[in-house]
Every structure is written in C-alpha cells, then in structure tokens.
XYZ file of C-alpha atoms in Angstrom:
718
model
C 144.519 -11.705 -25.336
C 144.906 -10.549 -21.671
C 147.679 -12.109 -19.567
C 147.431 -13.209 -15.988
C 149.902 -12.458 -13.230
C 151.308 -15.890 -13.820
C 151.882 -15.161 -17.499
C 149.116 -17.551 -18.682
C 146.681 -16.630 -21.395
C 143.104 -16.076 -20.287
C 140.269 -17.385 -22.403
C 136.543 -17.328 -22.018
C 136.591 -21.053 -21.169
C 139.795 -21.192 -19.221
C 138.155 -23.491 -16.747
C 137.709 -26.040 -19.325
C 140.316 -26.058 -21.940
C 140.036 -29.268 -23.938
C 142.372 -29.435 -26.911
C 141.024 -29.629 -30.439
C 142.963 -31.315 -33.217
C 146.587 -32.030 -32.321
C 147.325 -32.744 -28.675
C 149.205 -30.073 -26.758
C 150.733 -32.681 -24.496
C 151.624 -31.743 -20.926
C 150.786 -28.101 -21.663
C 147.065 -28.891 -21.910
C 144.841 -27.629 -19.135
C 141.989 -30.138 -18.816
C 138.921 -29.054 -16.881
C 139.030 -31.993 -14.543
C 142.291 -30.766 -13.008
C 140.499 -28.060 -11.022
C 139.609 -24.379 -11.253
C 143.185 -23.102 -11.183
C 143.775 -23.743 -14.877
C 146.957 -25.703 -14.246
C 148.721 -27.478 -17.054
C 149.007 -31.261 -16.919
C 152.755 -30.862 -16.158
C 152.135 -28.568 -13.188
C 149.098 -30.256 -11.636
C 150.090 -32.548 -8.778
C 147.763 -35.342 -9.814
C 147.505 -38.255 -12.293
C 145.311 -37.091 -15.178
C 144.596 -38.825 -18.493
C 142.717 -37.230 -21.408
C 141.234 -39.285 -24.259
C 140.531 -36.741 -26.919
C 138.090 -36.842 -29.815
C 140.674 -37.793 -32.390
C 141.657 -40.850 -30.314
C 138.032 -41.770 -29.699
C 137.253 -41.812 -33.449
C 140.472 -43.546 -34.391
C 140.002 -46.378 -31.935
C 136.302 -46.700 -32.639
C 134.992 -46.127 -29.145
C 131.180 -46.116 -29.273
C 130.548 -45.217 -25.567
C 132.456 -42.994 -23.162
C 133.154 -45.940 -20.808
C 135.230 -47.608 -23.483
C 137.378 -44.447 -23.773
C 137.797 -44.363 -20.015
C 138.944 -48.014 -20.097
C 141.941 -46.953 -22.132
C 143.342 -44.799 -19.277
C 145.949 -46.393 -16.937
C 144.436 -48.821 -14.472
C 140.750 -48.302 -15.435
C 138.336 -51.192 -15.980
C 134.535 -51.140 -16.385
C 131.749 -53.418 -15.212
C 129.075 -53.513 -17.891
C 126.291 -54.626 -15.520
C 122.855 -53.174 -16.355
C 122.164 -52.914 -12.652
C 125.166 -50.521 -12.346
C 125.458 -49.130 -15.883
C 128.302 -46.671 -15.168
C 130.453 -48.953 -13.088
C 134.116 -48.014 -13.428
C 137.053 -49.257 -11.293
C 140.372 -47.545 -10.608
C 142.966 -47.656 -7.869
C 141.086 -50.549 -6.191
C 137.728 -48.710 -5.899
C 134.554 -48.933 -7.940
C 130.878 -48.061 -8.043
C 129.995 -44.883 -6.198
C 133.626 -44.590 -5.060
C 134.237 -43.337 -8.608
C 132.700 -39.971 -9.456
C 131.280 -39.456 -12.917
C 130.690 -35.909 -14.130
C 129.072 -34.440 -17.245
C 130.791 -31.206 -18.242
C 131.902 -30.739 -14.637
C 128.474 -31.326 -13.153
C 127.705 -34.038 -10.533
C 124.479 -36.008 -10.925
C 124.195 -38.656 -8.274
C 124.240 -41.279 -7.006
C 126.757 -42.358 -9.667
C 125.826 -45.986 -10.353
C 122.052 -45.378 -10.198
C 121.974 -42.134 -12.275
C 124.711 -42.214 -14.861
C 124.170 -43.991 -18.216
C 126.552 -45.009 -20.994
C 127.032 -41.859 -23.145
C 127.480 -41.936 -26.848
C 131.094 -40.963 -27.620
C 130.099 -39.143 -30.846
C 128.708 -36.211 -28.765
C 131.915 -35.768 -26.757
C 135.022 -33.734 -27.244
C 136.978 -35.663 -24.640
C 136.838 -38.058 -21.713
C 139.026 -36.852 -18.843
C 140.178 -39.086 -15.955
C 141.535 -37.830 -12.609
C 142.978 -40.484 -10.330
C 142.611 -40.572 -6.546
C 140.407 -38.663 -4.111
C 138.848 -35.489 -5.485
C 136.469 -34.488 -2.731
C 138.327 -31.168 -2.441
C 137.495 -30.353 -6.051
C 133.985 -31.870 -6.357
C 132.753 -32.602 -2.839
C 131.410 -36.089 -3.514
C 132.402 -39.754 -3.140
C 135.440 -39.946 -5.329
C 138.136 -41.801 -3.446
C 139.203 -43.886 -6.490
C 138.983 -41.205 -9.137
C 136.769 -38.964 -11.231
C 135.740 -39.200 -14.870
C 134.416 -36.171 -16.732
C 132.558 -36.460 -20.081
C 133.158 -33.221 -21.963
C 130.697 -32.063 -24.654
C 131.720 -30.365 -27.887
C 131.479 -26.600 -27.997
C 130.450 -24.180 -30.769
C 132.965 -22.460 -33.044
C 132.592 -18.744 -33.635
C 134.973 -18.729 -36.561
C 133.464 -20.965 -39.197
C 130.871 -23.658 -40.052
C 131.875 -27.169 -38.976
C 130.145 -30.436 -39.701
C 130.668 -34.031 -38.589
C 129.020 -37.297 -39.447
C 129.476 -40.977 -38.622
C 127.797 -44.180 -39.657
C 128.932 -47.604 -38.554
C 127.753 -51.173 -38.875
C 129.114 -54.386 -37.378
C 128.595 -57.759 -35.838
C 125.389 -58.570 -33.920
C 123.525 -56.120 -36.160
C 125.286 -53.333 -34.282
C 125.099 -49.935 -35.868
C 125.671 -46.356 -34.808
C 125.114 -43.055 -36.563
C 125.742 -39.502 -35.657
C 125.654 -36.110 -37.263
C 126.288 -32.675 -35.925
C 127.807 -29.299 -36.596
C 128.622 -25.818 -35.448
C 127.261 -22.727 -37.094
C 128.246 -19.066 -36.272
C 124.996 -17.079 -36.215
C 126.759 -13.771 -35.925
C 130.150 -12.459 -34.871
C 129.241 -13.069 -31.217
C 126.815 -16.013 -31.301
C 127.315 -19.624 -32.398
C 125.370 -22.850 -31.993
C 126.399 -26.481 -32.022
C 124.125 -29.444 -32.105
C 125.035 -33.186 -32.195
C 122.667 -36.176 -32.451
C 123.719 -39.800 -32.245
C 122.064 -43.180 -32.092
C 123.488 -46.576 -31.251
C 121.674 -49.898 -31.626
C 122.513 -53.581 -31.418
C 120.951 -56.998 -31.097
C 123.749 -57.571 -28.511
C 126.289 -60.348 -28.406
C 123.781 -62.035 -26.097
C 120.404 -62.618 -27.707
C 117.489 -60.454 -26.579
C 119.777 -57.937 -24.789
C 119.061 -55.313 -27.503
C 120.753 -52.126 -26.127
C 120.100 -48.789 -27.919
C 120.368 -45.105 -27.109
C 119.613 -41.683 -28.597
C 121.657 -38.679 -27.458
C 121.017 -35.100 -28.458
C 123.311 -32.307 -27.298
C 122.937 -28.625 -28.174
C 125.018 -25.715 -27.028
C 124.515 -22.014 -27.661
C 127.561 -19.774 -27.229
C 127.343 -16.036 -26.738
C 130.645 -14.130 -26.689
C 129.749 -10.363 -26.863
C 133.193 -9.181 -25.737
C 136.645 -10.393 -24.924
C 135.757 -10.406 -21.226
C 132.360 -12.112 -21.128
C 131.044 -15.503 -22.331
C 127.726 -17.309 -21.784
C 127.226 -20.907 -22.730
C 123.793 -22.532 -22.588
C 123.573 -26.265 -23.195
C 120.962 -28.987 -23.217
C 121.552 -32.697 -23.304
C 118.619 -35.116 -23.897
C 119.292 -38.845 -23.702
C 116.953 -41.784 -24.049
C 118.183 -45.361 -23.863
C 117.622 -49.011 -23.268
C 120.558 -50.757 -21.604
C 121.672 -54.295 -22.382
C 119.616 -56.586 -20.218
C 122.239 -59.252 -19.978
C 122.991 -59.948 -16.276
C 125.363 -62.803 -16.716
C 125.851 -66.551 -16.806
C 124.943 -68.607 -13.663
C 127.643 -70.275 -11.635
C 126.924 -74.033 -11.338
C 128.649 -76.933 -9.453
C 131.105 -78.675 -11.746
C 129.740 -82.009 -10.601
C 126.361 -81.158 -12.028
C 127.426 -80.460 -15.590
C 129.785 -82.196 -17.991
C 130.692 -79.245 -20.192
C 132.549 -76.793 -17.910
C 134.041 -73.904 -19.887
C 137.804 -73.665 -19.342
C 139.941 -70.538 -18.981
C 137.241 -68.437 -17.402
C 137.459 -68.853 -13.645
C 138.476 -71.040 -10.710
C 136.321 -71.619 -7.615
C 137.404 -73.277 -4.379
C 133.758 -74.332 -4.070
C 133.821 -76.196 -7.314
C 131.668 -73.762 -9.285
C 132.052 -73.492 -13.104
C 130.374 -71.904 -16.092
C 128.625 -74.376 -18.355
C 129.523 -74.040 -22.060
C 125.835 -74.215 -22.804
C 125.241 -70.987 -20.826
C 127.897 -68.863 -22.593
C 126.232 -65.779 -24.113
C 122.762 -66.993 -23.258
C 120.258 -64.639 -21.819
C 118.498 -65.847 -18.610
C 116.359 -62.746 -18.420
C 112.652 -62.634 -19.233
C 111.331 -62.319 -22.773
C 110.347 -58.680 -22.267
C 113.011 -57.102 -20.047
C 113.345 -53.407 -19.429
C 116.229 -51.096 -18.436
C 115.280 -47.735 -19.949
C 115.644 -44.095 -19.089
C 114.945 -40.566 -20.169
C 117.365 -37.815 -19.091
C 117.122 -34.077 -19.735
C 119.815 -31.680 -18.536
C 119.957 -27.953 -19.298
C 123.179 -26.169 -18.098
C 124.443 -22.607 -18.114
C 128.089 -21.380 -17.884
C 128.927 -17.704 -17.354
C 132.515 -16.407 -17.476
C 133.518 -12.786 -16.799
C 137.045 -11.474 -16.923
C 136.665 -8.542 -14.621
C 140.249 -7.307 -15.155
C 143.732 -8.740 -15.645
C 143.668 -10.086 -12.059
C 140.087 -11.328 -11.451
C 137.831 -13.773 -13.268
C 134.377 -14.858 -12.204
C 132.706 -18.061 -13.228
C 129.227 -19.334 -12.509
C 127.571 -22.561 -13.642
C 123.987 -23.631 -13.007
C 122.087 -26.717 -13.998
C 118.853 -28.605 -13.699
C 118.395 -32.329 -14.261
C 115.284 -34.451 -14.687
C 115.483 -38.177 -15.167
C 113.037 -41.082 -15.306
C 114.376 -44.638 -15.215
C 112.721 -48.018 -15.413
C 114.157 -51.476 -14.595
C 111.968 -54.597 -14.709
C 113.899 -57.837 -15.017
C 114.822 -61.297 -13.735
C 118.231 -60.268 -12.424
C 119.458 -63.101 -10.149
C 120.014 -66.656 -11.476
C 120.621 -69.357 -8.934
C 121.408 -73.023 -9.660
C 118.973 -75.321 -7.848
C 121.004 -78.294 -6.624
C 118.583 -79.999 -4.253
C 114.851 -80.595 -3.836
C 112.651 -78.401 -1.702
C 112.839 -75.101 -3.520
C 109.526 -73.581 -4.561
C 108.607 -70.802 -6.984
C 106.156 -68.007 -6.293
C 103.238 -70.228 -7.289
C 104.254 -72.880 -4.785
C 105.463 -75.293 -7.547
C 108.526 -77.383 -6.732
C 111.618 -76.473 -8.767
C 113.391 -79.614 -10.036
C 117.152 -79.838 -9.291
C 119.297 -78.760 -12.209
C 117.183 -75.737 -13.161
C 117.966 -72.075 -12.666
C 115.781 -70.250 -10.116
C 115.095 -66.621 -11.072
C 113.920 -63.583 -9.094
C 111.958 -60.572 -10.278
C 113.030 -57.061 -9.407
C 111.698 -53.783 -10.674
C 112.755 -50.276 -9.837
C 111.087 -47.106 -11.069
C 113.049 -43.871 -10.420
C 112.211 -40.245 -10.782
C 114.829 -37.608 -10.031
C 115.036 -33.829 -9.978
C 118.262 -32.053 -9.219
C 119.128 -28.366 -9.341
C 122.400 -26.689 -8.460
C 124.731 -23.787 -8.873
C 128.445 -23.115 -8.381
C 130.200 -19.764 -8.340
C 133.870 -18.955 -7.969
C 136.360 -16.109 -8.317
C 139.907 -16.625 -9.534
C 142.334 -14.033 -8.339
C 145.883 -13.522 -9.616
C 148.011 -11.446 -7.353
C 151.331 -11.084 -5.607
C 151.813 -12.601 -2.104
C 155.000 -11.491 -0.310
C 156.536 -10.791 -3.706
C 155.573 -14.202 -5.072
C 153.051 -14.873 -7.893
C 149.921 -16.503 -6.476
C 146.607 -17.631 -7.923
C 143.691 -18.065 -5.561
C 140.260 -19.568 -6.339
C 137.471 -19.245 -3.794
C 133.825 -19.980 -4.148
C 130.827 -22.033 -3.144
C 128.242 -24.402 -4.581
C 124.950 -25.912 -3.591
C 122.448 -28.443 -4.984
C 119.067 -29.862 -4.104
C 118.349 -33.450 -5.118
C 115.030 -35.192 -4.905
C 115.092 -38.901 -5.664
C 111.932 -41.082 -5.646
C 112.545 -44.804 -5.885
C 109.662 -47.284 -6.256
C 110.525 -50.963 -6.223
C 108.954 -54.407 -5.967
C 109.828 -58.091 -5.800
C 107.923 -61.315 -5.120
C 107.718 -62.577 -1.532
C 109.129 -65.965 -2.635
C 112.863 -66.580 -3.044
C 112.246 -67.604 -6.697
C 109.628 -66.159 -9.035
C 110.054 -69.078 -11.518
C 112.745 -71.247 -13.033
C 114.266 -71.980 -16.464
C 116.415 -74.614 -18.040
C 120.203 -74.142 -17.784
C 120.661 -75.184 -21.388
C 117.784 -73.383 -23.090
C 116.251 -70.627 -20.879
C 112.801 -69.973 -22.319
C 112.195 -66.378 -21.403
C 108.955 -65.954 -19.535
C 106.853 -62.984 -18.473
C 107.998 -60.179 -16.145
C 105.088 -60.719 -13.880
C 103.136 -59.835 -11.844
C 103.802 -62.145 -8.941
C 102.316 -62.353 -5.485
C 103.967 -59.879 -3.072
C 105.513 -57.494 -5.608
C 102.583 -55.091 -5.811
C 101.908 -52.512 -4.636
C 105.447 -51.170 -4.896
C 107.557 -50.107 -1.964
C 108.253 -46.336 -2.146
C 111.449 -44.622 -0.947
C 111.710 -40.828 -1.523
C 115.043 -39.347 -0.626
C 116.119 -35.691 -0.386
C 119.712 -34.588 -0.294
C 120.817 -30.976 0.124
C 124.461 -30.003 -0.034
C 126.227 -26.639 0.244
C 129.978 -26.206 0.160
C 132.706 -23.566 0.339
C 136.055 -24.238 -1.339
C 139.499 -22.763 -1.821
C 142.228 -23.611 -4.308
C 145.591 -21.975 -4.488
C 148.903 -22.210 -6.363
C 151.939 -20.262 -5.150
C 155.048 -19.863 -7.309
C 157.705 -20.149 -4.604
C 160.496 -19.898 -7.178
C 160.725 -20.094 -10.936
C 160.933 -23.860 -10.634
C 158.885 -24.640 -7.503
C 155.203 -24.110 -6.970
C 152.952 -25.163 -4.141
C 149.403 -26.313 -4.920
C 146.709 -26.623 -2.295
C 142.957 -26.756 -1.707
C 140.291 -26.984 0.997
C 136.559 -27.685 1.010
C 133.937 -27.654 3.740
C 130.359 -29.020 3.212
C 127.033 -28.915 4.884
C 125.253 -32.105 3.812
C 121.665 -32.993 4.760
C 120.075 -36.355 3.956
C 116.461 -37.356 4.479
C 115.917 -41.079 3.678
C 112.217 -42.151 3.803
C 110.755 -45.586 3.338
C 107.089 -46.596 3.020
C 105.612 -50.034 3.470
C 103.527 -51.729 0.820
C 100.369 -50.562 2.521
C 101.484 -46.959 2.190
C 102.373 -46.402 5.885
C 105.619 -44.570 6.697
C 108.307 -46.931 8.011
C 109.922 -45.233 10.974
C 112.082 -48.255 11.707
C 114.201 -47.895 8.496
C 113.856 -44.187 7.730
C 116.277 -41.616 9.031
C 117.655 -38.072 8.724
C 121.271 -37.120 8.904
C 123.467 -34.011 8.917
C 127.113 -34.226 7.999
C 130.021 -31.770 7.695
C 132.866 -33.176 5.658
C 136.102 -31.107 5.543
C 138.849 -32.079 3.125
C 142.127 -30.667 1.876
C 144.958 -31.420 -0.512
C 148.446 -30.003 -0.656
C 151.484 -30.732 -2.747
C 154.634 -29.257 -4.422
C 155.558 -29.404 -8.095
C 159.218 -28.964 -8.970
C 160.627 -28.436 -12.464
C 163.846 -30.416 -12.689
C 164.178 -28.988 -16.180
C 161.731 -27.243 -18.594
C 160.194 -30.527 -19.803
C 160.534 -32.570 -16.577
C 158.582 -32.107 -13.341
C 158.430 -33.989 -10.087
C 155.401 -33.721 -7.826
C 154.000 -34.958 -4.493
C 150.503 -34.587 -3.031
C 148.611 -35.480 0.084
C 144.808 -35.594 -0.206
C 142.003 -36.363 2.201
C 138.421 -37.324 1.392
C 135.556 -37.444 3.854
C 132.429 -38.107 1.956
C 129.383 -40.376 1.448
C 130.941 -43.872 1.917
C 131.506 -46.563 -0.566
C 128.185 -47.860 -1.855
C 124.920 -46.297 -2.856
C 123.803 -43.966 -0.065
C 120.219 -44.031 -1.439
C 119.985 -47.669 -0.369
C 121.002 -47.083 3.262
C 118.429 -47.577 6.013
C 118.439 -46.577 9.636
C 121.287 -48.244 11.535
C 123.265 -49.042 8.378
C 124.926 -45.635 8.036
C 125.937 -43.273 10.787
C 128.896 -41.252 9.598
C 130.950 -40.391 6.534
C 133.891 -42.458 5.458
C 137.386 -41.039 5.705
C 140.173 -41.506 3.177
C 143.692 -40.236 2.709
C 146.067 -40.585 -0.230
C 149.748 -39.926 -0.631
C 151.068 -39.753 -4.170
C 154.353 -38.924 -5.834
C 155.025 -38.782 -9.554
C 157.047 -37.525 -12.454
C 155.898 -36.019 -15.769
C 158.214 -35.515 -18.712
C 158.223 -34.445 -22.341
C 161.186 -34.884 -24.694
C 162.244 -35.046 -28.289
C 160.601 -31.740 -29.134
C 157.333 -32.911 -27.631
C 157.214 -36.153 -29.530
C 157.721 -38.252 -26.362
C 155.461 -37.790 -23.353
C 155.638 -39.981 -20.247
C 154.187 -40.017 -16.744
C 154.841 -42.166 -13.684
C 153.021 -42.134 -10.343
C 153.107 -44.065 -7.095
C 150.179 -43.830 -4.611
C 148.990 -45.184 -1.294
C 145.324 -44.901 -0.200
C 143.597 -45.898 3.029
C 139.856 -45.690 3.575
C 137.818 -46.401 6.727
C 134.107 -46.879 7.494
C 133.412 -48.157 4.039
C 129.744 -48.835 3.133
C 129.181 -51.784 0.789
C 126.128 -53.011 -1.038
C 125.305 -56.496 0.206
C 122.241 -57.093 -1.951
C 119.943 -55.455 -4.485
C 118.294 -53.472 -1.740
C 120.648 -53.362 1.265
C 123.990 -51.972 2.393
C 126.256 -52.377 5.391
C 129.094 -50.421 7.026
C 131.768 -53.012 6.681
C 135.276 -51.816 7.560
C 138.365 -50.456 5.861
C 140.339 -50.769 2.631
C 143.877 -50.125 1.580
C 145.211 -49.623 -1.974
C 148.685 -48.923 -3.297
C 150.174 -49.086 -6.728
C 152.141 -47.736 -9.655
C 150.810 -46.242 -12.959
C 152.737 -45.254 -16.059
C 151.752 -43.841 -19.418
C 153.927 -43.217 -22.529
C 153.020 -41.571 -25.907
C 155.729 -41.550 -28.561
C 155.279 -40.119 -32.004
C 158.369 -41.698 -33.532
C 158.071 -40.017 -36.880
C 155.509 -39.075 -39.453
C 154.643 -42.672 -40.066
C 154.904 -44.403 -36.711
C 153.438 -43.717 -33.261
C 153.209 -45.844 -30.097
C 151.038 -45.308 -27.038
C 150.732 -47.449 -23.972
C 150.146 -47.648 -20.229
C 150.508 -50.077 -17.422
C 149.203 -50.065 -13.838
C 149.904 -52.277 -10.819
C 147.340 -52.213 -8.027
C 147.487 -53.934 -4.649
C 144.059 -53.507 -2.923
C 143.198 -55.274 0.294
C 140.532 -54.943 2.929
C 141.584 -54.212 6.485
C 139.028 -55.270 9.085
C 136.076 -55.982 6.805
C 132.721 -57.799 7.341
C 130.498 -57.371 4.265
C 127.811 -59.490 5.912
C 127.260 -61.391 9.130
C 128.647 -64.697 7.747
C 131.673 -63.362 5.874
C 134.949 -62.199 7.368
C 136.836 -60.609 4.418
C 139.531 -59.049 6.571
C 142.797 -59.034 4.635
C 141.126 -60.271 1.473
C 141.696 -58.924 -2.005
C 138.988 -56.499 -3.279
C 136.723 -58.144 -5.845
C 137.255 -57.298 -9.563
C 140.554 -55.444 -8.913
C 143.271 -56.809 -11.255
C 146.859 -56.650 -10.027
C 147.985 -55.568 -13.528
C 146.245 -53.840 -16.376
C 148.038 -52.756 -19.543
C 147.133 -51.147 -22.883
C 149.247 -50.813 -25.977
C 148.499 -49.207 -29.353
C 150.700 -48.960 -32.425
C 149.808 -46.957 -35.593
C 151.463 -46.928 -38.988
C 150.281 -43.833 -40.796
C 150.486 -43.145 -44.537
C 151.463 -46.721 -45.271
C 153.850 -46.711 -48.260
C 152.845 -43.073 -48.681
C 149.322 -44.146 -49.467
C 146.316 -42.504 -47.775
C 146.097 -45.574 -45.518
C 146.588 -46.022 -41.744
C 147.035 -49.426 -40.082
C 146.816 -49.940 -36.340
C 146.652 -52.583 -33.596
C 145.873 -52.499 -29.949
C 146.218 -54.862 -27.057
C 144.543 -54.860 -23.657
C 145.624 -57.067 -20.757
C 143.739 -57.605 -17.484
C 145.264 -59.920 -14.912
C 143.444 -62.372 -12.633
C 140.971 -60.962 -10.120
C 138.845 -62.184 -7.263
C 135.079 -62.418 -7.897
C 133.690 -62.345 -4.345
C 134.358 -60.961 -0.904
C 135.319 -64.375 0.477
C 137.937 -64.760 -2.286
C 136.705 -68.240 -3.164
C 136.126 -67.235 -6.787
C 139.015 -66.238 -9.080
C 138.523 -64.756 -12.522
C 141.260 -65.753 -15.011
C 143.411 -63.141 -16.736
C 142.828 -62.229 -20.360
C 144.396 -60.334 -23.307
C 142.395 -58.876 -26.123
C 143.851 -57.816 -29.461
C 142.174 -55.441 -31.907
C 143.286 -54.313 -35.371
C 141.998 -51.537 -37.627
C 142.650 -49.917 -41.012
C 141.699 -46.403 -42.081
C 141.480 -45.312 -45.700
C 141.372 -41.510 -46.200
C 139.152 -41.394 -49.224
C 139.070 -37.685 -49.541
C 139.911 -34.692 -47.375
C 137.825 -35.053 -44.231
C 136.412 -38.464 -45.243
C 137.779 -41.711 -43.782
C 136.640 -45.319 -44.103
C 137.534 -47.533 -41.164
C 137.386 -51.298 -40.777
C 138.199 -52.983 -37.471
C 138.191 -56.328 -35.719
C 137.905 -56.421 -31.912
C 139.047 -59.454 -29.887
C 140.545 -60.929 -33.012
C 141.557 -64.118 -31.177
C 137.926 -64.601 -29.970
C 139.102 -64.892 -26.399
C 136.466 -66.075 -23.903
C 136.733 -64.224 -20.612
C 134.834 -62.973 -17.602
C 134.516 -59.188 -17.691
C 132.970 -58.658 -14.210
C 131.626 -60.370 -11.139
C 129.016 -58.052 -9.554
C 129.031 -58.648 -5.763
C 125.312 -57.685 -5.769
C 124.637 -60.747 -7.914
C 127.000 -63.409 -6.393
C 125.371 -66.348 -8.242
C 126.485 -65.192 -11.719
C 129.255 -63.530 -13.713
C 129.280 -61.351 -16.827
C 130.946 -62.958 -19.875
C 132.797 -60.506 -22.158
C 132.061 -59.861 -25.830
C 133.444 -62.363 -28.433
C 135.156 -61.388 -31.661
C 133.359 -58.599 -33.551
C 133.769 -56.823 -36.885
C 132.743 -53.339 -37.842
C 133.081 -50.815 -40.677
C 132.473 -47.116 -40.379
C 132.523 -43.946 -42.485
C 133.616 -40.774 -40.773
C 133.369 -37.238 -42.152
C 134.538 -33.974 -40.753
C 134.691 -30.696 -42.589
C-alpha cells in the first residue's frame, strides 16, 4: 500500500476511515475530523465515535440514542424538531447533523431519526466546525456513517427485536462481492411502536444501498442511495397547569416560581388529535470518487442530490384555560379547567444538489513534512414550505384528565395555506493544513470563505406576494481554526485550538422574515485538552476544557417566528475513559460540566433573559457502562449502564426548573452460536419519572421521558 510523506498509509477511503470490529483507539481516523486524515490523538478537537459494536451491544435503535452516549450530549425528542441535539450549551440548528459527510439543511426541519441498524458509526465533533463544513455548527457536529461494501467476502447481518409498548424492530442486510473489483451492500430496517404514550405510533423504514467499484489501487468510486420513510411520534408533551387548579401534582419532575405543575392524570397522555401526522419521504443518492494520483497527491470528489417531502398536521400547543372568556374557533366558550389546543400544519418539499472537490497534497515545506488540503464546494437548496393555522387562538379544547382526540380540521382561517418558498445557494473555498514542526510537535490549521445567497419569499393566503416579510440577502462568512498538538510521549498528547464560526445564526433561518435577520452570527472557541492511551492500549482517556462566545444569536420565539436576540457564553469540561481491564471486565464512562449563560439577551419584547441560564442545558451529564464478558467462562455477557442529567431550566425567563434524573439499564447477552447472540435488556429499571425536554417553541408543555421498558433481540452476523 502506498505511503504518504507523513508515513501514513493511504487507502481508497482515507477520508472516511471508520473502524470495523475492534476499536483502534486513538489511532482511528474518523471522517468527522476533517480531510487531513488525522488520528484522534493528533486532531486538536474533541471527537467521540460510537461504533457499530457498541450500538448493537447497548441496543440503540436510533442514531440519536447513540449520540446521547457521547460526553455532554442530550437530545430533545420533540416531533416539531425531530433531530434536536444539545452539546456545549447549544442546540437545534446550532448543532450540525451530517449523513456520510453531507449537509442537508436546515437541521431541525430536515433531519429525521435514523435507524441505527443501517449505520457503521455515529461520530461526534464538539465545538464550532464551520471551517470544516461551512454551516451553523457552533455547538458541534454529528455524522451518521453508513456501512460500506466488502470486496473480500460475503457478509450478512440480521436483527429482530420486540419489547414494551408493542415496540419492534427488524433489519437485514449484507455485502456481496460481484467481482474482484465490484461489491454491493444493502441494508433494510424497520422500527415500529405503539409508543409509551398512546396514539403516538412512531415507525420508520430505512433502505441503504452502496455500490463500490475499486478497479485499481489508486481509484475508487462509491455510489450510494438512502431511502427513508417514517412517521414520527406525535407526542408533544404534557401541559403545565397551576398547582392550585389540580390536587394531584406529580412530584420530582419540575419546579416553577409561577406555581405550575404537571398533573399525574396527564402523565403519558396524548393531547394530540385522533389522526395526527408527522410523516416524511426522503431519497438521497450520493457519489464518492477517490483518486490517488501519486504518492503525494490524492483527489476526492463527492456529489449528492436530495429530495424530501414532509407532512405535519397536529394539535401541537396545549394551554390550560384558567379563566372565562376564551373562545374556540367556532366561537364557543371554553370552560375553565380545560386544555385549549391549536392546529398547525406544515407541508414541505425540498430539493438539494451539491458537490465538493478537494486535493490533498503531501510535500516538504522548508524541510518539514506538511500536508495541505485545498478545495471547494457548492450546493443549491430549494425549500417550499406551506403552512396553515386557524385565525382563533384555540381551535378547540379537551379535558385535562381524559383528552378525547378530535379531528385535525379544517378550521376557519387555516385554508388556503400560506406559502413560503426559499432558495439558498452557497459556494465555499477551504484550506486545511498540518505541519510537522518536529517529531513531537505539529501545527494544524484551516480556513474557509463562503459566498451565501438567501432568497426568502412569503405569500399571503390570497396568493399575493408579501413584500413586507420577504427579503434577499448575500453573506460572506470567513472562518479559521489553528492549534498545536504536542506528544509528551508516544501515547500522550496535549493540544490547544482556537476556532471561529461565522454562520447562519442560532435558529431556523427558513423561518426568518424581513427585519428579523440582517447578518450572520459570530462565534469563537478556545479549547485545550489531553488525550492518552496506556496499558498497551487497554486504557484510553481524554480531557478537554473549552470556552465559547457567540453574538447576534437568532432564536425561535414561536412556531412561525424568530428574533435576533443577543449573545451567549458557554464554558465547560469534558472527560471520557475506556478501560478494558482484562478479558472479562471492561468499563467505559464520561462526564461533562457545562456553564452556559446568555449575555445581553431579549428573546421577545416582554422577556429580558440577560445573564440567564440557557434552557435545557444541564450543568452535569454523566454516562457509565460496565460489562462482564464470558461470565464464569460461559458464552454469557452481563452489563449495566447509568445515565445522569442534572437540573436544567425550562424557559428563557428561568422561572421553570426541570429536576435532575438518573436512569439505570441492564442487559444480558447469550452467544448461542458463532455470530448469533440473544439479548435481553431493561431500560430505566427504576421506572424513574422525569422531564426529558422543554421546547421553548411550546412553552405551555414539557416532554415526559419514557418509563421502564423491556426488550429482547436476536442478532446475527456472519
């Protein structure tokens, strides 16, 4: 295999080395770390990789569950923002989600929960990554990596699982070499559940196929197609009610300075309509081309097209009616004590096409080994959003104790729909470089410059173009990162990095109207850390400290509005440890401390959140797993995991506090035969009641987390 000037092996997929089988520890080169092909040890960034073996062992059904296991990561679970992740104090569109390195945006509108069966790994990069990916990623980036074909032999995988709430998942797939130079891999999976909240009924079908052509040692082509259809859970949460109005307040969930509580009668009840909808169809063909020109130059090109159709039609907001005078859309008075509901539908159609090309050059600079990557990318995104809602504040109302469903509509004022087509065009040039100053010291840097064009159009219900809210904008973000990595000894490295991010700010840019958005936000992060491996690779640990400041943050203030609100500061510490004690015992865990405050911050005209804690950001998150393999030399594995999330604020005004919680899971795996394993697991074994998320777009309700659940699965791989 050819060697580079830096003495690193080249492969046809060097961009995107994801380990198979046993972990290679800090010597792995995950794709999310950039185009330089740096190892985890020598990349000046905090990176976590949840590989396929871990995904299967811990029973993660969706990719978001795997991402949650990384240091300091939590997820939202709201069907209005189905890919909502939080890290380093930032969430929503401030976290970038990729699929095999491709950006499809805007993040919370576009991305859907992916079935973990189809994935090889979930990779998490912390902190701003605009230099690498050119989009809103101040908190971090998550990349969902698909499985790739094997040219050497036939492989097959299968999974079937059944558990509480009539939840089941199934998957089957395999790789077949069609010739010495061509192989194909295809994976299909389905998940389905009645949901831990009645009538939520989420399900998904995901089909991924990749064709690999490797005609020579120097050239590789990889054509992939992913086709996903799904129906999200339509559970939007439990309504907040005055404690004085109910006599059955649930304890241990939250505290409100306004006296709001959750009624026990509303726990895990669905206040949505009887026929809710949150469905989508997503088709994404992609093409990767790699050409090793010679021992010094490698070219890579990746192109993609994405088509998506999404449909939401629900009662999403649930408001406790405490006084007389409220009317529904039919003009009928709503009695106090009932829950007033809205209606909101959104129909989306999206087309996106893009390409990225880069050259990686290994050479000598003033006698020093240097690797330079330079290239450019561009995409065209057309996003058509049709939406409607009744003119009245409340479409109808339901009982707090026994919500009786009801029809979606129609209601006066919601039809015809309001149409908002948006076009975004982006082109960027980028550079990445790593210079080996000495045998122990290397300097890593990067720069990116973009030309971004946005055309936001709104049409009134009568079909007329709305000039008052429509606008066009042109923006030129320029970002860089630079940092040294120093090897204190072969298995111990110290790094520091300074990164900037100037990108589409905070919230969903496709909701912005004229006057709400004038310029890109600006962020900067300083980070230092240490990465170490010891005991012949059996012990791996990382530690990082960071400080982030962001200005001109855009926030979503409602279902259909945003506002430029101010600034935000985050600082914290993250640590990860993986210790394979011996053949039988292994321990893995991480802990993160986050202090995230707003600076000058006005999310709406009536709220001054300056100096307040950022909603949903826990001060402390921790994960711990322990596995006892080959128990008493039997083909049996036993394991347990614990997840802790500290108290968080639930609103911008900081009047609502969500209580901390700890969840414990246990599992057992019986290796029936080579390649066949039967798993049994219990999640939330203590049946802890807790609030998972408080979506600031829905301030009158909170999402209750899942209760205790059982599952059994059969996994096969051969």
